[in-house]
CSV table of C-alpha atoms and ligand atoms in Angstrom, one decimal:
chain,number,residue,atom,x,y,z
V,11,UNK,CA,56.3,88.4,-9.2
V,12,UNK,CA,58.9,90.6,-7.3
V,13,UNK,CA,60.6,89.1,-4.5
V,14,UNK,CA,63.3,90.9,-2.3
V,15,UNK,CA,66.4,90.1,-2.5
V,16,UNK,CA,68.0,88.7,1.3
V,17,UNK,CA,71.7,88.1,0.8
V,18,UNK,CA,73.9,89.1,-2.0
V,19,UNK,CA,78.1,88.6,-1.6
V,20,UNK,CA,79.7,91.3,-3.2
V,21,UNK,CA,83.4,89.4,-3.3
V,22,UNK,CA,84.3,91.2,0.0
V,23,UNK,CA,81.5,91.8,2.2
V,24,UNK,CA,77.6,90.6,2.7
V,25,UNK,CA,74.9,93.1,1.8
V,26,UNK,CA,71.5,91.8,3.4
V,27,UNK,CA,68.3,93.7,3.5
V,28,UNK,CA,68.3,94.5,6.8
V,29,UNK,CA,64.5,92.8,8.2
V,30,UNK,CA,64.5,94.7,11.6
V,31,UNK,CA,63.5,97.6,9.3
V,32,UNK,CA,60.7,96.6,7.8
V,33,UNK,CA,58.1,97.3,6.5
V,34,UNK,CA,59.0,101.0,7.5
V,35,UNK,CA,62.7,101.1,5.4
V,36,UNK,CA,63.6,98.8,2.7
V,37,UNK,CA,67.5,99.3,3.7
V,38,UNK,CA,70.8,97.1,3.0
V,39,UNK,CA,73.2,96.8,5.6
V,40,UNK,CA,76.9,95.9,4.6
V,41,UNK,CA,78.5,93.1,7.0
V,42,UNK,CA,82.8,93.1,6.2
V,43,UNK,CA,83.7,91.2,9.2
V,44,UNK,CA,82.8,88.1,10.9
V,45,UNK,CA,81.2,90.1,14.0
V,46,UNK,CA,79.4,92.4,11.9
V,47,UNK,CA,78.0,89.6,10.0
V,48,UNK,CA,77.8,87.3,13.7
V,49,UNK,CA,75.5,90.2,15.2
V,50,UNK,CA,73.4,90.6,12.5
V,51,UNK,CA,72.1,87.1,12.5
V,52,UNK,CA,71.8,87.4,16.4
V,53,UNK,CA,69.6,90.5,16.4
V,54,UNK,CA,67.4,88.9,13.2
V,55,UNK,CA,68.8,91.3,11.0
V,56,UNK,CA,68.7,88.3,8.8
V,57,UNK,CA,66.4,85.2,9.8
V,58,UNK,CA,64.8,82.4,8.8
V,59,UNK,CA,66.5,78.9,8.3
V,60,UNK,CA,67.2,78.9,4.9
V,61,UNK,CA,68.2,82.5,5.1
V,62,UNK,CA,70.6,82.1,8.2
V,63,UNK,CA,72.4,78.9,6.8
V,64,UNK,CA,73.1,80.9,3.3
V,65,UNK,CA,74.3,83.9,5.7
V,66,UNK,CA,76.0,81.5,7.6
V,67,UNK,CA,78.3,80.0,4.8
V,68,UNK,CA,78.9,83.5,3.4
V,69,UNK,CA,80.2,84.9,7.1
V,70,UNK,CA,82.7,81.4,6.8
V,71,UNK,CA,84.0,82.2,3.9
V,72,UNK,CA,84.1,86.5,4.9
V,73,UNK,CA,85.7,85.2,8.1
V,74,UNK,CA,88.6,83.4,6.5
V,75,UNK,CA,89.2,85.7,4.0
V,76,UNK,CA,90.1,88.0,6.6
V,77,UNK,CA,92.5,86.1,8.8
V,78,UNK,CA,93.8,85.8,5.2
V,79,UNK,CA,95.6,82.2,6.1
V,80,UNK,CA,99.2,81.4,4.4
V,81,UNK,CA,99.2,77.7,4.9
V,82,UNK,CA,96.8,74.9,5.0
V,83,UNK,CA,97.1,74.6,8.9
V,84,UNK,CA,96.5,78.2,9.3
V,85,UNK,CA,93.0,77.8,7.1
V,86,UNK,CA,91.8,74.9,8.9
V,87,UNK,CA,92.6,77.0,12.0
V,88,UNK,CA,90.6,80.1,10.6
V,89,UNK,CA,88.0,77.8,9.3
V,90,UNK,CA,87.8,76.0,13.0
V,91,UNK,CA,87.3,78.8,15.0
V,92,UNK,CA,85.0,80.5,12.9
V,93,UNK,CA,82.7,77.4,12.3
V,94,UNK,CA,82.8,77.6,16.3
V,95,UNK,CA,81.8,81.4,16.2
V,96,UNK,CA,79.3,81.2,13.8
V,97,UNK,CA,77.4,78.4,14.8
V,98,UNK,CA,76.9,79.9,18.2
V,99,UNK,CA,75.1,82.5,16.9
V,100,UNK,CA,71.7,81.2,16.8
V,101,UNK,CA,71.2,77.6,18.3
V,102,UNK,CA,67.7,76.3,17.3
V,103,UNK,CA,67.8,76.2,13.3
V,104,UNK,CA,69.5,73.5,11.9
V,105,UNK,CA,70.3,75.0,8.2
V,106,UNK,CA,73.4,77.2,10.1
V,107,UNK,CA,75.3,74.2,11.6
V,108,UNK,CA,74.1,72.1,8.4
V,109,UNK,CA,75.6,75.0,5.5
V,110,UNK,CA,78.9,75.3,7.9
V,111,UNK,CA,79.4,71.7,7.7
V,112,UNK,CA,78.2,71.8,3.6
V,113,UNK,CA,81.8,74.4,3.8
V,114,UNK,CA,84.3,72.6,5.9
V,115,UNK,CA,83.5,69.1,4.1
V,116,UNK,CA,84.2,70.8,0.8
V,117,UNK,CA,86.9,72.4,1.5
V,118,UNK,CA,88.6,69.0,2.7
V,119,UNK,CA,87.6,67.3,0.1
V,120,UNK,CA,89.7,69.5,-2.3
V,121,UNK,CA,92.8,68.0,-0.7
V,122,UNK,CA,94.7,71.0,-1.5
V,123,UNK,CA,97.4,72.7,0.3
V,124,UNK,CA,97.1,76.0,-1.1
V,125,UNK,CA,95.5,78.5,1.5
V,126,UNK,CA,93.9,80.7,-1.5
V,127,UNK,CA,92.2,77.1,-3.3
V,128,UNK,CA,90.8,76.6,0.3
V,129,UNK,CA,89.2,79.5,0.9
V,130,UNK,CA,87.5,79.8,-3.2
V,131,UNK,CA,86.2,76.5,-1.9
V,132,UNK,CA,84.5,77.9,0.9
V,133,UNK,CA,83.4,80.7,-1.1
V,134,UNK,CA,81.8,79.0,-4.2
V,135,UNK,CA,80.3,76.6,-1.6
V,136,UNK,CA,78.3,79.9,-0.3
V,137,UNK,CA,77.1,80.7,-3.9
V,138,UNK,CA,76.3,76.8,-4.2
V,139,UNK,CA,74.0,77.0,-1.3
V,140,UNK,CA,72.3,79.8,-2.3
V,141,UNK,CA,71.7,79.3,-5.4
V,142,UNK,CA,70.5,75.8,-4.4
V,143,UNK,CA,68.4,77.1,-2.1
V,144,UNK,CA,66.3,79.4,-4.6
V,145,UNK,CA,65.7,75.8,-6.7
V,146,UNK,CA,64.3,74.1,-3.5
V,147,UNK,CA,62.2,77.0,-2.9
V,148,UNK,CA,60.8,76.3,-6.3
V,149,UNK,CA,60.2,73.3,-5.8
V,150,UNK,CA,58.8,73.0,-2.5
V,151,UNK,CA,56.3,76.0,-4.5
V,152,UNK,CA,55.4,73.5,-7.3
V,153,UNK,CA,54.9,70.3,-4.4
V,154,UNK,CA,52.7,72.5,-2.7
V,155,UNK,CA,50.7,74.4,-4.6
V,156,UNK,CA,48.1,72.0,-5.5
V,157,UNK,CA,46.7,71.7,-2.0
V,158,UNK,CA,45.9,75.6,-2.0
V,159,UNK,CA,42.3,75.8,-3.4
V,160,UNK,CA,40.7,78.7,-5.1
V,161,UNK,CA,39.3,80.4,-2.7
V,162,UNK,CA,40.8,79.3,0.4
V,163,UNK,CA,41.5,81.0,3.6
V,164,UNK,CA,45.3,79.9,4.5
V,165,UNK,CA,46.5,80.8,7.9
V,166,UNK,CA,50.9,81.3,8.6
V,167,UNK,CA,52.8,82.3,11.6
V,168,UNK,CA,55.7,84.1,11.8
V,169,UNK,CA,57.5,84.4,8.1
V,170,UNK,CA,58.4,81.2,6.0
V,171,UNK,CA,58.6,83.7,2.5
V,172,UNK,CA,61.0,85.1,0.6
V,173,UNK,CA,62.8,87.1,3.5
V,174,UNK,CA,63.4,84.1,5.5
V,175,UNK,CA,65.7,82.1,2.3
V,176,UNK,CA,67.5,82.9,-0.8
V,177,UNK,CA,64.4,82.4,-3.0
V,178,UNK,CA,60.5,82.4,-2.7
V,179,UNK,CA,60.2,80.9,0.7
V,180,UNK,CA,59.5,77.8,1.9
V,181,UNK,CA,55.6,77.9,3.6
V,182,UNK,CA,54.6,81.1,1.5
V,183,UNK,CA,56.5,79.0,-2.1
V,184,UNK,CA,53.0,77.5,-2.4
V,185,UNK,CA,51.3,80.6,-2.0
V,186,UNK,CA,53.4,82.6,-4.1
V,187,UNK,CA,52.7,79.5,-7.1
V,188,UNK,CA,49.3,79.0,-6.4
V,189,UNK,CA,48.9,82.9,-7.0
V,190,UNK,CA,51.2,82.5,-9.9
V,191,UNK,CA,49.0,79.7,-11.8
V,192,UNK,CA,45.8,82.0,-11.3
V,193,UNK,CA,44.2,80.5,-7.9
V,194,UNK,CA,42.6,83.2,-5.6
V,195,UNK,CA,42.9,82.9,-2.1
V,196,UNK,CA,43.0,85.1,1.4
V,197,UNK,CA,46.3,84.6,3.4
V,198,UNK,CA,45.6,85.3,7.6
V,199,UNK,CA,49.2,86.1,9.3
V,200,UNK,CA,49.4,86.0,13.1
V,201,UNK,CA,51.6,89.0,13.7
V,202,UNK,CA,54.0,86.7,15.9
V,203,UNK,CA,55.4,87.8,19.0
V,204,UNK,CA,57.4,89.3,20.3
V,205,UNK,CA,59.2,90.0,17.2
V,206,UNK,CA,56.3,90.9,15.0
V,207,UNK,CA,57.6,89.0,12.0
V,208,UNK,CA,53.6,87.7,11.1
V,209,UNK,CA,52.5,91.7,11.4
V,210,UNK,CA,55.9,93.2,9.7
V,211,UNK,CA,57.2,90.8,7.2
V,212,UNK,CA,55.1,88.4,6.1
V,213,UNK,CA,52.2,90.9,5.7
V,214,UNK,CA,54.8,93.1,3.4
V,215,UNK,CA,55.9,90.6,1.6
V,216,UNK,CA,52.8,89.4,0.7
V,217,UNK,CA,51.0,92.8,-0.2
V,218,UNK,CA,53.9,93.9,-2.3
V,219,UNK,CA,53.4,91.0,-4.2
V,220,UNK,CA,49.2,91.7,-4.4
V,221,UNK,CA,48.2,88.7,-2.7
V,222,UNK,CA,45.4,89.7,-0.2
V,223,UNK,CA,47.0,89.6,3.9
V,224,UNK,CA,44.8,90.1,7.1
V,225,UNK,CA,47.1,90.3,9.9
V,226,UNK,CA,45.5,88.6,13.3
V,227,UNK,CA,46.7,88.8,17.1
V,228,UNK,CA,48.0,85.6,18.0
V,229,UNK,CA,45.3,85.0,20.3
V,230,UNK,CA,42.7,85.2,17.6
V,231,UNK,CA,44.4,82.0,15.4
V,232,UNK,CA,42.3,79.2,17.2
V,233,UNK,CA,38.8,81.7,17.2
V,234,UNK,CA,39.5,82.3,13.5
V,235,UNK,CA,40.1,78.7,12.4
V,236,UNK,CA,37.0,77.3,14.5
V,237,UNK,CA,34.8,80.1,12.5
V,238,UNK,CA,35.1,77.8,9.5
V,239,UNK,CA,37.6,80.4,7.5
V,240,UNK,CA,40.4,78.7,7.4
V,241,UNK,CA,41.0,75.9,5.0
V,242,UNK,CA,45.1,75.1,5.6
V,243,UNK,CA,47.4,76.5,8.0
V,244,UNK,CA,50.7,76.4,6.2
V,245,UNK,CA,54.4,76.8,8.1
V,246,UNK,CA,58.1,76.6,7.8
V,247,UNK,CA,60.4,75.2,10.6
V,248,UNK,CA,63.8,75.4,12.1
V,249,UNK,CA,64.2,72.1,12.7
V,250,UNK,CA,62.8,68.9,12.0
V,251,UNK,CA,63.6,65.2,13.8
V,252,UNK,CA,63.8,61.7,12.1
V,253,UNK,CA,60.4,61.4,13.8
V,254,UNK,CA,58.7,64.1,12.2
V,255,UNK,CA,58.8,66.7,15.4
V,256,UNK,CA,59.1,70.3,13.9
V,257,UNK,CA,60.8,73.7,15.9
V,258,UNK,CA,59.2,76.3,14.4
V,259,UNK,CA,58.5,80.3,15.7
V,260,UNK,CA,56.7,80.1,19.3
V,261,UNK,CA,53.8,80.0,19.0
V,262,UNK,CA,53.4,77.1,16.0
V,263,UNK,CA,52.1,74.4,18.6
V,264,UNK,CA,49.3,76.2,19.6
V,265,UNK,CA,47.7,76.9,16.4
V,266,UNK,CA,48.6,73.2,15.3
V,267,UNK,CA,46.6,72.1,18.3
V,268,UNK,CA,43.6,74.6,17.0
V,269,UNK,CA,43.7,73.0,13.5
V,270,UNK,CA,43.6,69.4,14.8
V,271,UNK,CA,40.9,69.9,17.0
V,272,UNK,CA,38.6,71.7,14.0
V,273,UNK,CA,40.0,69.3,11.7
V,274,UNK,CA,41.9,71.6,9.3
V,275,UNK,CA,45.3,70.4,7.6
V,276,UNK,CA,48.4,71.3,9.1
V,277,UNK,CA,51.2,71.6,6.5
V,278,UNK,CA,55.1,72.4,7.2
V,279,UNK,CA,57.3,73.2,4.5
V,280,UNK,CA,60.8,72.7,4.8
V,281,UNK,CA,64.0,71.8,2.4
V,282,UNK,CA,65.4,68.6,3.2
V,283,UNK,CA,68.9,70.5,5.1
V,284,UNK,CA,66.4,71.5,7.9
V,285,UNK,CA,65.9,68.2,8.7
V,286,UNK,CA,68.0,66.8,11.6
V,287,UNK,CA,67.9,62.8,11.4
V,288,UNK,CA,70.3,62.8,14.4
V,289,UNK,CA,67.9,63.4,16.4
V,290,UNK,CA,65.1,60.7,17.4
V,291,UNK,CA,62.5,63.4,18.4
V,292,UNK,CA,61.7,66.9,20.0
V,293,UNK,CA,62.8,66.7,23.1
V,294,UNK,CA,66.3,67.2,22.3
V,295,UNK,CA,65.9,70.2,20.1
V,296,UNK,CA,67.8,73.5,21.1
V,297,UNK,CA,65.4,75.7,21.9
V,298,UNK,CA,66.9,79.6,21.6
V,299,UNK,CA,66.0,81.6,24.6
V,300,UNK,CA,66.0,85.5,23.8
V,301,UNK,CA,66.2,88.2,25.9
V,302,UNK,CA,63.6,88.9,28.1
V,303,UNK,CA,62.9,92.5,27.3
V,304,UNK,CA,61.4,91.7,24.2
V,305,UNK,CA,58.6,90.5,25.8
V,306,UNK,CA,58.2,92.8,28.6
V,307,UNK,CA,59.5,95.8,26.5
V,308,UNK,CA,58.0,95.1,23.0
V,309,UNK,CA,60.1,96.8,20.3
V,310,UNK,CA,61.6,98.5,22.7
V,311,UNK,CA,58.8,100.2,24.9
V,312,UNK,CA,58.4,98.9,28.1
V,313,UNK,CA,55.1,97.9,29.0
V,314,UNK,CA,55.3,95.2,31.6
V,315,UNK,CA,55.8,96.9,35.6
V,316,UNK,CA,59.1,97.4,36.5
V,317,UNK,CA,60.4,94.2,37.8
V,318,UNK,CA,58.6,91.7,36.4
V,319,UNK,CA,60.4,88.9,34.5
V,320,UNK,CA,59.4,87.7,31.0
V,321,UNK,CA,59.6,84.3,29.7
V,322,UNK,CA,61.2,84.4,25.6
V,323,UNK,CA,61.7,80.8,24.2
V,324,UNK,CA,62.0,81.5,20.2
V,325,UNK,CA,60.8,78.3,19.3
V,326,UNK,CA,58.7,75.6,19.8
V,327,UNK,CA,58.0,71.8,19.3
V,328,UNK,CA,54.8,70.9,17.7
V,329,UNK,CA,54.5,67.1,17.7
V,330,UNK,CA,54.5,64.7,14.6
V,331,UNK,CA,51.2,63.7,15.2
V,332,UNK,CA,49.8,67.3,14.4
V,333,UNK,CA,51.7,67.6,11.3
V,334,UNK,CA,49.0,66.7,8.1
V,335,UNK,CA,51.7,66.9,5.3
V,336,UNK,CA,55.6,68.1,5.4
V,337,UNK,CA,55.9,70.0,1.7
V,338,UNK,CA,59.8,69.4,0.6
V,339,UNK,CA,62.0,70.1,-2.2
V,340,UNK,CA,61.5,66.1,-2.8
V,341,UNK,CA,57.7,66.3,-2.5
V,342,UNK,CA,55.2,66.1,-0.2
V,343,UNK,CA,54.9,63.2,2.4
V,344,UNK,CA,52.4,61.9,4.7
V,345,UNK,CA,52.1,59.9,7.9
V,346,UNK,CA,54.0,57.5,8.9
V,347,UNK,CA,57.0,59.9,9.1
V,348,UNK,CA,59.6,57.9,10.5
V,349,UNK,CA,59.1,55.9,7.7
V,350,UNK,CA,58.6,58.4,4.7
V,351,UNK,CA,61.4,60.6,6.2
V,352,UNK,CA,63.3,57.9,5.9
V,353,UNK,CA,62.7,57.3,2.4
V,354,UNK,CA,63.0,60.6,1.8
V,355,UNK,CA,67.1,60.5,2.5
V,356,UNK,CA,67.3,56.9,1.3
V,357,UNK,CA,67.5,59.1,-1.8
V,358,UNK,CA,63.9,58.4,-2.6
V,359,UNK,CA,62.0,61.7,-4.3
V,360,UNK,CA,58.8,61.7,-5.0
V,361,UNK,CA,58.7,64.3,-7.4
V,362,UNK,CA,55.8,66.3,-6.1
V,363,UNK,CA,53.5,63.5,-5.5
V,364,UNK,CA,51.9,62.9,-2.7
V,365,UNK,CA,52.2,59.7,-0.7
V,366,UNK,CA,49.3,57.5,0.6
V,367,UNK,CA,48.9,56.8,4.7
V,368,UNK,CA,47.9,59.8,6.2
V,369,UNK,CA,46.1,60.3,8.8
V,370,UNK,CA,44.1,63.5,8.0
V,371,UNK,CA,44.3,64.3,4.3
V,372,UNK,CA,44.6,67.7,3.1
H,402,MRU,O1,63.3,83.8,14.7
H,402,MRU,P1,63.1,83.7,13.2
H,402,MRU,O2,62.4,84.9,12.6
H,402,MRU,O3,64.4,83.4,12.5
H,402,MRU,O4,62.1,82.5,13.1
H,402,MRU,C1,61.8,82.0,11.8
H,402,MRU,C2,60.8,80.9,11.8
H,402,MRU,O5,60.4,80.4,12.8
H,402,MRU,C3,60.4,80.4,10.4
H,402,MRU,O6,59.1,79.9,10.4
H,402,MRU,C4,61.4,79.3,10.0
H,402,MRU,O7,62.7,79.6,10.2
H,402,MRU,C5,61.2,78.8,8.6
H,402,MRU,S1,61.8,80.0,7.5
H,402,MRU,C6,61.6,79.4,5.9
C-alpha cells in the first residue's frame, strides 16, 4: 500500500506536501525558515497531531540552525525563543508542545558546551520522532485492526491517516491493516467543516489506496448511523486528559453522542504523546479558535450576508464516557480510563490486547 509522504528534512529546509492542495495538486512546499515553516502549520499546510509535533521538532531544529548559535548560552537562547514561537502556532494539539519538549530535554541532557553538538541533538531528535512515529502508527494499526469486521461500515471525521503523522495514521492505521490482512469494508467520511479535511483528504487518501470512501455532509453522520450501516465510528484526537476526555476536529462530540445513543462503538486512536496527564479533564483543554471567515466564507467564497459573524472553534471535547475503546501504540484499553490510562504510563503495555471493564464492548 502507497502512503504519501508528509515531512521529509532535507539537512537544510522541510519539504511537506502541501494538504491545502489536495486532492486537486499533489505539490511539496519547501519551508527554510522558522516563519515559513511557523505559517505553514498555522494555515494547515501541515496538520494533524502526530504530523504537527514531527513538523514541530524539525522547525526547532531549522530555527536554530539559522541563528547559527556560537556558544551554549546563545543555543539555549535560540532554542528558548523558538520553542516560544513555535508552540504558539497551533494551541489545541498536544504532540507540538510534547516533540518541543522531546528537543530541549535532549539537548540538555547532552551536557555539552559545543553550540554545533547542541543543535545535531535537536536535529537527530527530529528524525527520532519521526521515525518513531511511523512504528506507533503501526502499531496502533496492528491493536486495532481486529475490531474492523469484514464487511463493516466504519464511519471517520476529519483525517486521522497518513497525512495527518509520519506514517499510516493513527484512526485510519486500523483501516489501512484491516485492508492489508484481506478484510472488506466501506469507510463513510464526514467531509468536516469548515476545512473540508473528511471530503479532501481523508477521501483521497483512502481511494488512492482502493479502499472504498463515501463522503457524507456532517449533518447526515447521526441519520446514517441510526440506519443500521454503521458498525464502528473510528477517530484520532488532539488531545487527550488523564481522565479519558478527547479534543478532536469539531464536530467529534456530536457524532459520539449519535453512536452512544444507537449503540455503536466509539473508538479513538491516539499515540501515547497525545495524551496530556497534566490535565484532570476537558475543561481545561485549549480549544483553537480560527478565523471566522472560514465559516462564513467557505474556502474562500463568501456565502454568509455581509455582516454576519461566524463562530470557528477547531476542536472539541467529547466526554470519557462516550469513548468505547482508546486504540494506542500500547494497545487497546477500555473503561475505567483513569485507571487504565494510568497503567498505561506506569509503563504497563498491553501489547495489543484488549482489557476487560468496558462499558460498551466493541
Ligand atoms: O485541524 P486539523 O486538521 O489539524 O485537525 C486534525 C484532527 O482533528 C485529527 O483528527 C487529529 O489531529 C488526529 S490526527 C492523527
Amino acid at each position: 500500500m502507497k502512503l504519501p509522504e508528509t515531512i521529509v528534512w532535507t539537512g537544510k529546509s522541510i519539504r511537506l506536501l502541501d494538504q491545502t492542495l489536495l486532492p486537486g495538486a499533489v505539490k511539496y512546499r519547501e519551508c527554510a525558515t522558522l516563519e515559513e515553516a511557523a505559517e505553514a502549520i498555522r494555515s494547515l499546510r501541515v496538520r494533524g497531531a502526530p504530523a504537527i509535533g514531527v513538523m514541530a521538532a524539525y522547525t526547532l531544529a531549522l530555527a536554530i540552525r539559522r541563528d547559527n548559535p556560537q556558544s551554549a548560552a546563545a543555543f539555549f537562547d535560540s532554542m528558548r525563543r523558538n520553542v516560544e514561537a513555535i508552540d504558539a502556532t497551533r494551541p489545541t494539539a498536544h504532540n507540538l508542545a510534547w516533540a518541543l519538549r522531546q528537543c530541549a530535554a535532549v539537548a540538555k541532557r547532552t551536557g555539552s558546551d559545543d553550540p554545533g553538538t547542541l543543535s545535531r541533538a535537536v536535529i537527530d531528535e527530529a528524525d527520532r520522532i519521526a521515525a518513531e512515529d511511523r512504528e506507533l502508527c503501526r502499531r496502533i494499526g496492528a491493536a486495532g485492526s481486529p475490531l474492523v469486521p469484514d464487511g463493516a461500515g466504519v464511519l471517520t471525521h476529519c483525517n486521522a491517516g497518513a497525512l495527518a503523522t509520519a506514517g499510516m495514521g493513527t484512526a485510519l492505521a486500523p483501516l489501512y491493516m484491516a485492508w492489508e490482512e484481506g478484510r472488506r469494508f466501506h469507510v463513510y467520511a464526514d467531509e468536516t467543516r469548515p476545512l473540508w479535511q473528511g471530503a479532501r483528504l481523508t477521501a483521497w487518501e483512502l481511494s488512492q489506496s482502493g479502499i472504498p470512501v463515501s463522503v457524507l455532509c456532517d449533518g447526515a453522520a447521526a441519520s446514517l448511523i441510526a440506519s443500521g450501516r454503521i458498525d464502528l465510528v473510528i477517530v484520532g484526537a488532539d488531545r487527550i486528559t488523564a481522565s479519558g476526555d478527547v479534543a478532536n476536529k469539531i464536530g467529534t462530540y456530536g457524532v459520539a453522542l449519535a453512536a452512544e445513543r444507537h449503540d455503536v462503538p466509539f473508538y479513538v486512536a491516539a499515540p501515547r504523546s497525545t495524551f496530556d496527564l497534566s490535565l484532570s479533564d476537558g475543561s481545561s483543554i485549549p480549544i483553537e479558535q480560527r478565523p471566522p471567515g472560514e465559516v462564513t466564507a467557505p474556502l474562500g467564497t463568501p456565502l454568509a450576508p455581509a455582516g454576519v459573524e461566524g463562530w470557528n472553534p477547531a476542536f472539541d471535547v467529547t466526554p470519557a464516557s462516550l469513548v468505547t475503546r482508546f486504540i494506542t501504540d500500547a494497545g487497546v484499553i477500555a473503561p475505567p480510563f483513569y485507571e487504565t490510562i494510568g497503567t498505561l504510563f506506569g509503563g504497563e503495555a498491553t501489547g495489543g490486547g484488549e482489557r476487560e471493564g468496558g462499558n460498551r464492548p466493541g
